[in-house]
Amino acid sequence: MIKKIRDELLQTVSHLSNNEIQSMRTDYFSAMKSTELKKKYKITSYKFSLGKCHYVFPLKETKEVCPNCGEKLFLLENPRDDLRSSNDNVLFCEACDHEETSSCDCNFCTEIRKDLKKIELERKRKFIYEQIDFDNFVPISLKNLTYREKFLLGTLIQAGIEDDFKTLKPFSACSMQIFPSDEELNSVLNELKLKHLLEFSPRSQLNWFEPDYENNNFRYYWKNVQFQINIKEIDENPTITREFLNPQDWMLSYPKTDPTIWEEIVYWEALSLFNYILDYFNISYEIGKETEVFFWTVTKQLPLAIVYSIIYQSGKNIAAYSRTNQCPKYIAYNSILQNMRSKRDKIIAGQFQRWEYNRPDKECPQSIVSQYYFNTILKICENYWKMLPLDFFSIEK
């Protein structure tokens, strides 16, 4: 880079003799201004500047030699004290463009970096493959899966499957929210990995893994790596995966008296709606165990349409209260849980009207797990929004 810049600048002063270059050097170190210098020496190119003027002065030869071609290395003339830069003391080669810096982009250094990168990439690939041990996965029989496990696998398949019908597409590639929040998605992923229903896929890009050689372990970017379904029947006949996309009788035969999946989904959705309202009203609040227990309880007592009305009205009230200056904002914000409890209790006691709010579809759309369960499996679609699970399962009986 130094040689390239120097060659370009030498072109801008090619009309000057060596004596004139020496004269310009004297003027430069006498603190002559840029406009005066360019006018006196008839330099018209925009590439020439006072900050780069020292590039055209005679080079200083050193005793060092280039590791590439063996020629002598040079230094630029030191610039004026008021114009010093990081390149002032960099050794460089006039013959092959090499510079004595870690970022040198000469052909020699570029090839060295390529070779080192290949070596490190191969080391990383070998280490990750040994850690994961792709060839020794033990497939699980579909017969041993619980209904919940089949449902969760089906949800991830709905989010995206490769053409081999075995490898899930990276979660980051999905345009829809798979679960109401990434926290739930990660939790489900870890659950299925722990049971070996999902394993790392060899189709994963290596750059999404970070080896920890010292501790003989590795980290990975879970939304970007790919996972494969570790089911015996799918290994034997990958098209079975289609039955998760278009559920057959075995998938539609959900437990008639078990509302736990419904309860999990509406609980996740309630937390997601609560986070949305916190952001909407700019309320600073940390969700703790008490808040989680409240939503786990209230979603069994009231349909989501009413739960969302409680969340929205409480958020609105707390936001207004925080602007009254009657107390510090953090105290106002932390009262939102009690506000929701109070509204919940009065609605159940019949003292408050049971307002049913519509889902804020644009800001908080229905997730894939919710659509898969309520649309594809239960086939009640948006009706679940105004129902309790026990209402549905009692009808099914």
Tab-separated table of C-alpha atoms in Angstrom:
chain	number	residue	atom	x	y	z
A	1	MET	CA	0.000	0.000	0.000
A	2	ILE	CA	2.858	2.406	0.825
A	3	LYS	CA	4.589	1.703	-2.498
A	4	LYS	CA	1.312	2.079	-4.391
A	5	ILE	CA	0.602	5.454	-2.773
A	6	ARG	CA	4.188	6.564	-3.358
A	7	ASP	CA	4.049	5.584	-7.063
A	8	GLU	CA	0.814	7.506	-7.548
A	9	LEU	CA	2.199	10.604	-5.829
A	10	LEU	CA	5.440	10.467	-7.805
A	11	GLN	CA	3.298	10.749	-10.929
A	12	THR	CA	1.876	14.033	-9.620
A	13	VAL	CA	5.405	15.522	-9.376
A	14	SER	CA	6.938	13.837	-12.423
A	15	HIS	CA	7.525	17.279	-13.986
A	16	LEU	CA	9.926	18.217	-11.169
A	17	SER	CA	13.675	17.607	-11.246
A	18	ASN	CA	15.592	16.098	-8.344
A	19	ASN	CA	16.799	19.579	-7.368
A	20	GLU	CA	13.210	20.864	-7.380
A	21	ILE	CA	12.140	17.919	-5.193
A	22	GLN	CA	14.890	18.852	-2.723
A	23	SER	CA	13.749	22.479	-2.834
A	24	MET	CA	10.167	21.393	-2.156
A	25	ARG	CA	11.412	19.284	0.752
A	26	THR	CA	13.041	22.381	2.282
A	27	ASP	CA	9.824	24.400	1.865
A	28	TYR	CA	7.770	21.539	3.306
A	29	PHE	CA	9.851	21.365	6.498
A	30	SER	CA	9.760	25.172	6.694
A	31	ALA	CA	5.999	24.793	7.307
A	32	MET	CA	4.866	26.139	3.936
A	33	LYS	CA	1.094	25.793	3.489
A	34	SER	CA	-0.378	23.267	1.085
A	35	THR	CA	-1.834	25.831	-1.341
A	36	GLU	CA	1.430	27.732	-1.511
A	37	LEU	CA	3.440	24.545	-2.036
A	38	LYS	CA	1.196	23.311	-4.852
A	39	LYS	CA	1.170	26.728	-6.528
A	40	LYS	CA	4.940	27.185	-6.376
A	41	TYR	CA	5.677	23.725	-7.802
A	42	LYS	CA	2.722	23.682	-10.222
A	43	ILE	CA	1.103	20.557	-8.748
A	44	THR	CA	-2.483	20.249	-9.982
A	45	SER	CA	-3.496	16.697	-9.024
A	46	TYR	CA	-6.109	16.272	-6.291
A	47	LYS	CA	-4.184	13.199	-5.065
A	48	PHE	CA	-1.347	15.337	-3.769
A	49	SER	CA	-1.751	16.637	-0.226
A	50	LEU	CA	0.440	18.078	2.491
A	51	GLY	CA	-0.134	14.987	4.623
A	52	LYS	CA	1.334	12.739	1.909
A	53	CYS	CA	4.048	15.130	0.660
A	54	HIS	CA	6.849	13.193	2.371
A	55	TYR	CA	6.031	10.129	0.222
A	56	VAL	CA	7.787	11.738	-2.773
A	57	PHE	CA	11.030	12.546	-0.952
A	58	PRO	CA	14.074	10.260	-1.301
A	59	LEU	CA	13.737	6.997	0.640
A	60	LYS	CA	15.921	5.919	3.561
A	61	GLU	CA	17.627	2.592	2.915
A	62	THR	CA	17.890	0.204	5.890
A	63	LYS	CA	19.989	-2.878	6.647
A	64	GLU	CA	16.856	-5.056	6.776
A	65	VAL	CA	15.986	-7.312	3.844
A	66	CYS	CA	12.612	-8.382	2.458
A	67	PRO	CA	11.580	-11.919	3.611
A	68	ASN	CA	9.904	-12.370	0.233
A	69	CYS	CA	12.433	-11.337	-2.421
A	70	GLY	CA	15.584	-10.588	-0.392
A	71	GLU	CA	15.848	-6.963	-1.555
A	72	LYS	CA	16.632	-4.076	0.822
A	73	LEU	CA	13.778	-2.589	2.850
A	74	PHE	CA	13.187	1.167	2.946
A	75	LEU	CA	11.557	3.797	5.143
A	76	LEU	CA	9.738	6.931	4.064
A	77	GLU	CA	11.183	10.320	4.935
A	78	ASN	CA	9.849	11.341	8.355
A	79	PRO	CA	7.008	13.844	7.935
A	80	ARG	CA	6.683	17.133	9.744
A	81	ASP	CA	5.893	16.822	13.437
A	82	ASP	CA	2.368	18.179	12.893
A	83	LEU	CA	1.618	15.629	10.169
A	84	ARG	CA	2.790	12.318	11.607
A	85	SER	CA	0.788	9.116	10.912
A	86	SER	CA	0.878	5.387	11.675
A	87	ASN	CA	2.758	4.573	8.437
A	88	ASP	CA	5.755	6.771	9.212
A	89	ASN	CA	8.039	4.006	10.514
A	90	VAL	CA	6.860	1.058	8.417
A	91	LEU	CA	9.563	-0.830	6.523
A	92	PHE	CA	8.565	-1.686	2.966
A	93	CYS	CA	10.000	-3.248	-0.166
A	94	GLU	CA	10.180	-1.305	-3.412
A	95	ALA	CA	10.544	-4.520	-5.425
A	96	CYS	CA	7.526	-6.613	-4.311
A	97	ASP	CA	5.292	-4.244	-2.261
A	98	HIS	CA	5.873	-6.124	0.994
A	99	GLU	CA	5.382	-4.169	4.251
A	100	GLU	CA	6.532	-5.187	7.706
A	101	THR	CA	3.029	-5.112	9.227
A	102	SER	CA	0.541	-7.819	10.207
A	103	SER	CA	-1.918	-6.458	7.643
A	104	CYS	CA	0.477	-6.531	4.675
A	105	ASP	CA	-1.446	-7.492	1.523
A	106	CYS	CA	1.482	-8.293	-0.760
A	107	ASN	CA	1.212	-11.549	-2.710
A	108	PHE	CA	3.682	-13.299	-0.407
A	109	CYS	CA	1.859	-12.428	2.841
A	110	THR	CA	-1.565	-13.055	1.289
A	111	GLU	CA	-0.555	-16.600	0.337
A	112	ILE	CA	0.893	-17.236	3.803
A	113	ARG	CA	-2.385	-16.140	5.413
A	114	LYS	CA	-4.360	-18.362	3.027
A	115	ASP	CA	-2.220	-21.349	3.922
A	116	LEU	CA	-2.506	-20.653	7.658
A	117	LYS	CA	-6.272	-20.243	7.295
A	118	LYS	CA	-6.526	-23.602	5.523
A	119	ILE	CA	-4.486	-25.274	8.250
A	120	GLU	CA	-6.608	-23.728	11.030
A	121	LEU	CA	-9.832	-24.586	9.177
A	122	GLU	CA	-8.798	-28.205	8.851
A	123	ARG	CA	-7.795	-28.320	12.524
A	124	LYS	CA	-11.169	-26.848	13.479
A	125	ARG	CA	-13.090	-29.242	11.200
A	126	LYS	CA	-11.276	-32.273	12.610
A	127	PHE	CA	-11.773	-31.120	16.215
A	128	ILE	CA	-15.516	-30.391	15.807
A	129	TYR	CA	-16.136	-33.672	13.958
A	130	GLU	CA	-14.351	-35.616	16.681
A	131	GLN	CA	-16.333	-33.830	19.387
A	132	ILE	CA	-19.709	-34.435	17.723
A	133	ASP	CA	-18.906	-37.918	16.367
A	134	PHE	CA	-21.495	-37.846	13.561
A	135	ASP	CA	-21.043	-41.538	12.704
A	136	ASN	CA	-22.080	-42.838	16.099
A	137	PHE	CA	-25.546	-41.329	16.568
A	138	VAL	CA	-28.005	-43.953	17.850
A	139	PRO	CA	-31.424	-43.375	16.234
A	140	ILE	CA	-34.526	-43.361	18.445
A	141	SER	CA	-37.615	-45.289	17.376
A	142	LEU	CA	-40.703	-43.223	16.652
A	143	LYS	CA	-42.647	-45.675	18.823
A	144	ASN	CA	-40.739	-44.481	21.903
A	145	LEU	CA	-41.674	-40.816	21.485
A	146	THR	CA	-44.346	-39.185	23.600
A	147	TYR	CA	-47.089	-37.217	21.874
A	148	ARG	CA	-45.511	-33.987	23.098
A	149	GLU	CA	-42.140	-34.927	21.605
A	150	LYS	CA	-43.768	-35.725	18.258
A	151	PHE	CA	-45.578	-32.404	18.368
A	152	LEU	CA	-42.426	-30.408	19.127
A	153	LEU	CA	-40.547	-32.177	16.329
A	154	GLY	CA	-43.459	-31.446	14.008
A	155	THR	CA	-43.291	-27.766	14.915
A	156	LEU	CA	-39.594	-27.543	14.005
A	157	ILE	CA	-40.229	-29.447	10.769
A	158	GLN	CA	-42.986	-26.948	9.935
A	159	ALA	CA	-40.426	-24.161	10.426
A	160	GLY	CA	-38.277	-25.566	7.615
A	161	ILE	CA	-36.893	-28.889	6.393
A	162	GLU	CA	-34.206	-29.518	3.760
A	163	ASP	CA	-34.853	-31.618	0.656
A	164	ASP	CA	-33.396	-34.700	2.355
A	165	PHE	CA	-36.448	-34.630	4.693
A	166	LYS	CA	-34.077	-35.149	7.604
A	167	THR	CA	-32.154	-31.922	8.143
A	168	LEU	CA	-33.830	-28.897	9.679
A	169	LYS	CA	-33.141	-25.563	8.045
A	170	PRO	CA	-31.341	-23.037	10.283
A	171	PHE	CA	-33.844	-21.386	12.610
A	172	SER	CA	-32.477	-17.990	11.557
A	173	ALA	CA	-33.711	-18.707	8.008
A	174	CYS	CA	-37.349	-18.910	9.125
A	175	SER	CA	-39.314	-15.767	8.272
A	176	MET	CA	-41.898	-16.448	11.013
A	177	GLN	CA	-41.571	-16.647	14.774
A	178	ILE	CA	-41.284	-20.375	15.497
A	179	PHE	CA	-42.101	-20.057	19.206
A	180	PRO	CA	-43.441	-16.914	20.904
A	181	SER	CA	-39.875	-16.118	21.989
A	182	ASP	CA	-36.354	-17.355	21.251
A	183	GLU	CA	-36.047	-18.410	24.886
A	184	GLU	CA	-38.800	-21.023	24.432
A	185	LEU	CA	-37.338	-22.151	21.100
A	186	ASN	CA	-33.919	-22.655	22.689
A	187	SER	CA	-35.487	-24.496	25.616
A	188	VAL	CA	-37.327	-26.891	23.289
A	189	LEU	CA	-34.188	-27.408	21.201
A	190	ASN	CA	-32.182	-28.334	24.310
A	191	GLU	CA	-34.948	-30.678	25.448
A	192	LEU	CA	-34.968	-32.562	22.125
A	193	LYS	CA	-31.167	-32.619	21.943
A	194	LEU	CA	-30.922	-33.990	25.476
A	195	LYS	CA	-33.218	-36.851	24.447
A	196	HIS	CA	-31.164	-37.309	21.235
A	197	LEU	CA	-34.200	-36.737	19.044
A	198	LEU	CA	-32.168	-33.997	17.369
A	199	GLU	CA	-28.438	-34.117	16.660
A	200	PHE	CA	-26.014	-31.785	14.934
A	201	SER	CA	-26.093	-32.133	11.170
A	202	PRO	CA	-22.853	-32.516	9.151
A	203	ARG	CA	-24.449	-30.034	6.734
A	204	SER	CA	-23.877	-27.264	9.290
A	205	GLN	CA	-21.457	-24.574	8.231
A	206	LEU	CA	-18.229	-24.803	10.209
A	207	ASN	CA	-18.078	-21.062	10.901
A	208	TRP	CA	-21.060	-21.382	13.286
A	209	PHE	CA	-18.918	-23.463	15.674
A	210	GLU	CA	-16.260	-22.063	18.000
A	211	PRO	CA	-13.775	-24.639	19.306
A	212	ASP	CA	-12.407	-24.431	22.823
A	213	TYR	CA	-9.228	-26.466	22.397
A	214	GLU	CA	-8.004	-25.837	25.920
A	215	ASN	CA	-11.114	-27.305	27.563
A	216	ASN	CA	-11.756	-29.887	24.844
A	217	ASN	CA	-15.194	-28.441	24.121
A	218	PHE	CA	-16.939	-26.116	21.695
A	219	ARG	CA	-19.622	-23.448	21.489
A	220	TYR	CA	-22.091	-22.987	18.672
A	221	TYR	CA	-24.588	-20.468	17.342
A	222	TRP	CA	-27.776	-22.425	17.867
A	223	LYS	CA	-29.930	-20.357	15.502
A	224	ASN	CA	-27.456	-20.829	12.641
A	225	VAL	CA	-26.190	-24.402	12.896
A	226	GLN	CA	-28.332	-27.171	11.434
A	227	PHE	CA	-29.809	-30.149	13.259
A	228	GLN	CA	-30.910	-33.491	11.899
A	229	ILE	CA	-33.819	-35.631	13.056
A	230	ASN	CA	-32.458	-38.705	14.809
A	231	ILE	CA	-35.424	-41.042	14.270
A	232	LYS	CA	-34.900	-44.629	13.130
A	233	GLU	CA	-37.968	-44.762	10.881
A	234	ILE	CA	-36.997	-41.475	9.186
A	235	ASP	CA	-33.466	-42.821	8.566
A	236	GLU	CA	-35.069	-45.792	6.821
A	237	ASN	CA	-37.735	-43.800	4.993
A	238	PRO	CA	-37.194	-39.990	5.060
A	239	THR	CA	-40.597	-39.321	3.459
A	240	ILE	CA	-42.187	-40.149	6.833
A	241	THR	CA	-41.255	-36.543	7.673
A	242	ARG	CA	-44.103	-35.481	5.380
A	243	GLU	CA	-46.517	-36.923	7.918
A	244	PHE	CA	-45.398	-34.207	10.336
A	245	LEU	CA	-46.075	-31.558	7.683
A	246	ASN	CA	-49.507	-33.025	6.896
A	247	PRO	CA	-50.389	-34.911	10.088
A	248	GLN	CA	-51.801	-38.416	9.674
A	249	ASP	CA	-54.084	-40.234	12.080
A	250	TRP	CA	-51.278	-41.040	14.501
A	251	MET	CA	-50.469	-37.327	14.798
A	252	LEU	CA	-54.079	-36.177	14.978
A	253	SER	CA	-54.873	-38.652	17.745
A	254	TYR	CA	-53.970	-36.165	20.448
A	255	PRO	CA	-54.686	-37.000	24.109
A	256	LYS	CA	-58.363	-36.103	24.565
A	257	THR	CA	-58.047	-35.325	28.257
A	258	ASP	CA	-54.597	-33.719	28.361
A	259	PRO	CA	-54.557	-29.912	27.952
A	260	THR	CA	-50.849	-29.502	28.825
A	261	ILE	CA	-49.667	-28.548	25.305
A	262	TRP	CA	-52.440	-25.965	25.027
A	263	GLU	CA	-51.511	-24.605	28.448
A	264	GLU	CA	-47.826	-24.358	27.521
A	265	ILE	CA	-48.527	-22.503	24.285
A	266	VAL	CA	-50.911	-19.923	25.769
A	267	TYR	CA	-48.498	-19.405	28.667
A	268	TRP	CA	-45.675	-18.692	26.182
A	269	GLU	CA	-47.963	-16.393	24.225
A	270	ALA	CA	-49.040	-14.499	27.353
A	271	LEU	CA	-45.402	-13.829	28.266
A	272	SER	CA	-44.737	-12.682	24.703
A	273	LEU	CA	-47.727	-10.321	24.805
A	274	PHE	CA	-46.579	-8.981	28.161
A	275	ASN	CA	-43.104	-8.250	26.773
A	276	TYR	CA	-44.706	-6.510	23.803
A	277	ILE	CA	-46.769	-4.249	26.110
A	278	LEU	CA	-43.725	-3.449	28.247
A	279	ASP	CA	-41.943	-2.246	25.113
A	280	TYR	CA	-45.028	-0.486	23.784
A	281	PHE	CA	-45.454	1.630	26.930
A	282	ASN	CA	-41.698	1.854	27.563
A	283	ILE	CA	-41.972	0.167	30.963
A	284	SER	CA	-38.753	-1.092	32.530
A	285	TYR	CA	-39.627	-4.339	34.299
A	286	GLU	CA	-37.714	-7.574	34.901
A	287	ILE	CA	-39.833	-10.707	34.609
A	288	GLY	CA	-39.212	-12.938	37.613
A	289	LYS	CA	-40.624	-16.128	39.076
A	290	GLU	CA	-43.714	-14.417	40.535
A	291	THR	CA	-44.648	-12.979	37.149
A	292	GLU	CA	-44.153	-16.344	35.454
A	293	VAL	CA	-46.348	-18.056	38.063
A	294	PHE	CA	-49.026	-15.395	37.565
A	295	PHE	CA	-49.195	-16.018	33.805
A	296	TRP	CA	-49.074	-19.789	34.231
A	297	THR	CA	-52.085	-19.477	36.568
A	298	VAL	CA	-54.129	-16.802	34.799
A	299	THR	CA	-53.952	-18.550	31.396
A	300	LYS	CA	-55.682	-21.544	33.006
A	301	GLN	CA	-58.360	-19.281	34.499
A	302	LEU	CA	-59.133	-16.958	31.601
A	303	PRO	CA	-58.873	-17.110	27.777
A	304	LEU	CA	-55.993	-15.235	26.108
A	305	ALA	CA	-58.402	-12.598	24.763
A	306	ILE	CA	-59.173	-11.547	28.350
A	307	VAL	CA	-55.610	-12.056	29.597
A	308	TYR	CA	-54.390	-9.682	26.895
A	309	SER	CA	-56.980	-7.079	27.945
A	310	ILE	CA	-55.606	-7.305	31.506
A	311	ILE	CA	-52.021	-6.928	30.258
A	312	TYR	CA	-52.862	-3.965	28.027
A	313	GLN	CA	-54.949	-2.081	30.608
A	314	SER	CA	-52.360	-2.644	33.354
A	315	GLY	CA	-49.553	-1.447	31.074
A	316	LYS	CA	-51.576	1.638	30.155
A	317	ASN	CA	-52.382	2.409	33.804
A	318	ILE	CA	-48.788	1.955	34.999
A	319	ALA	CA	-47.397	4.092	32.172
A	320	ALA	CA	-49.813	6.903	33.120
A	321	TYR	CA	-49.042	6.503	36.834
A	322	SER	CA	-45.278	6.715	36.199
A	323	ARG	CA	-45.778	10.159	34.613
A	324	THR	CA	-47.549	11.654	37.636
A	325	ASN	CA	-44.332	12.039	39.683
A	326	GLN	CA	-46.171	10.708	42.745
A	327	CYS	CA	-43.415	8.125	43.208
A	328	PRO	CA	-40.163	7.076	41.530
A	329	LYS	CA	-40.715	5.443	38.155
A	330	TYR	CA	-39.188	2.134	39.200
A	331	ILE	CA	-41.804	1.808	41.977
A	332	ALA	CA	-44.587	2.532	39.496
A	333	TYR	CA	-43.194	-0.011	37.028
A	334	ASN	CA	-42.825	-2.700	39.681
A	335	SER	CA	-46.495	-2.362	40.619
A	336	ILE	CA	-47.650	-3.770	37.279
A	337	LEU	CA	-47.865	-7.328	38.604
A	338	GLN	CA	-50.128	-6.310	41.468
A	339	ASN	CA	-52.217	-4.280	39.032
A	340	MET	CA	-52.715	-7.344	36.817
A	341	ARG	CA	-53.543	-9.534	39.812
A	342	SER	CA	-56.164	-7.064	40.980
A	343	LYS	CA	-57.831	-6.908	37.554
A	344	ARG	CA	-57.743	-10.703	37.238
A	345	ASP	CA	-59.369	-11.199	40.646
A	346	LYS	CA	-62.126	-8.649	39.966
A	347	ILE	CA	-62.922	-10.191	36.576
A	348	ILE	CA	-63.197	-13.681	38.099
A	349	ALA	CA	-65.366	-12.252	40.935
A	350	GLY	CA	-67.648	-10.600	38.371
A	351	GLN	CA	-66.791	-7.058	39.490
A	352	PHE	CA	-65.081	-6.128	36.189
A	353	GLN	CA	-66.409	-6.607	32.692
A	354	ARG	CA	-64.721	-9.425	30.759
A	355	TRP	CA	-63.256	-7.444	27.877
A	356	GLU	CA	-61.997	-9.602	25.007
A	357	TYR	CA	-59.190	-7.919	23.051
A	358	ASN	CA	-58.075	-9.008	19.605
A	359	ARG	CA	-54.509	-10.229	19.102
A	360	PRO	CA	-52.100	-7.479	17.945
A	361	ASP	CA	-51.294	-9.552	14.855
A	362	LYS	CA	-48.959	-7.061	13.197
A	363	GLU	CA	-46.764	-6.448	16.254
A	364	CYS	CA	-47.121	-9.860	17.944
A	365	PRO	CA	-48.155	-12.419	15.282
A	366	GLN	CA	-49.180	-15.980	16.032
A	367	SER	CA	-46.164	-18.288	16.134
A	368	ILE	CA	-45.648	-21.485	14.133
A	369	VAL	CA	-46.065	-23.682	17.214
A	370	SER	CA	-49.435	-22.059	17.896
A	371	GLN	CA	-50.614	-22.346	14.280
A	372	TYR	CA	-49.462	-25.973	14.062
A	373	TYR	CA	-51.349	-26.973	17.193
A	374	PHE	CA	-54.555	-24.971	16.900
A	375	ASN	CA	-54.913	-24.816	13.092
A	376	THR	CA	-53.390	-28.062	11.836
A	377	ILE	CA	-53.956	-30.498	14.701
A	378	LEU	CA	-56.958	-29.282	16.732
A	379	LYS	CA	-58.445	-27.485	13.704
A	380	ILE	CA	-60.049	-24.703	15.766
A	381	CYS	CA	-57.839	-21.934	14.352
A	382	GLU	CA	-58.293	-18.521	16.010
A	383	ASN	CA	-61.163	-19.789	18.198
A	384	TYR	CA	-58.617	-20.852	20.823
A	385	TRP	CA	-58.008	-17.142	21.537
A	386	LYS	CA	-61.386	-16.948	23.302
A	387	MET	CA	-61.460	-20.442	24.775
A	388	LEU	CA	-60.044	-22.256	27.766
A	389	PRO	CA	-58.496	-25.679	27.080
A	390	LEU	CA	-60.936	-27.439	29.377
A	391	ASP	CA	-63.831	-26.029	27.320
A	392	PHE	CA	-62.434	-27.633	24.161
A	393	PHE	CA	-61.511	-30.967	25.690
A	394	SER	CA	-64.921	-31.246	27.386
A	395	ILE	CA	-66.544	-30.710	23.952
A	396	GLU	CA	-64.316	-33.395	22.451
A	397	LYS	CA	-65.439	-35.922	25.041
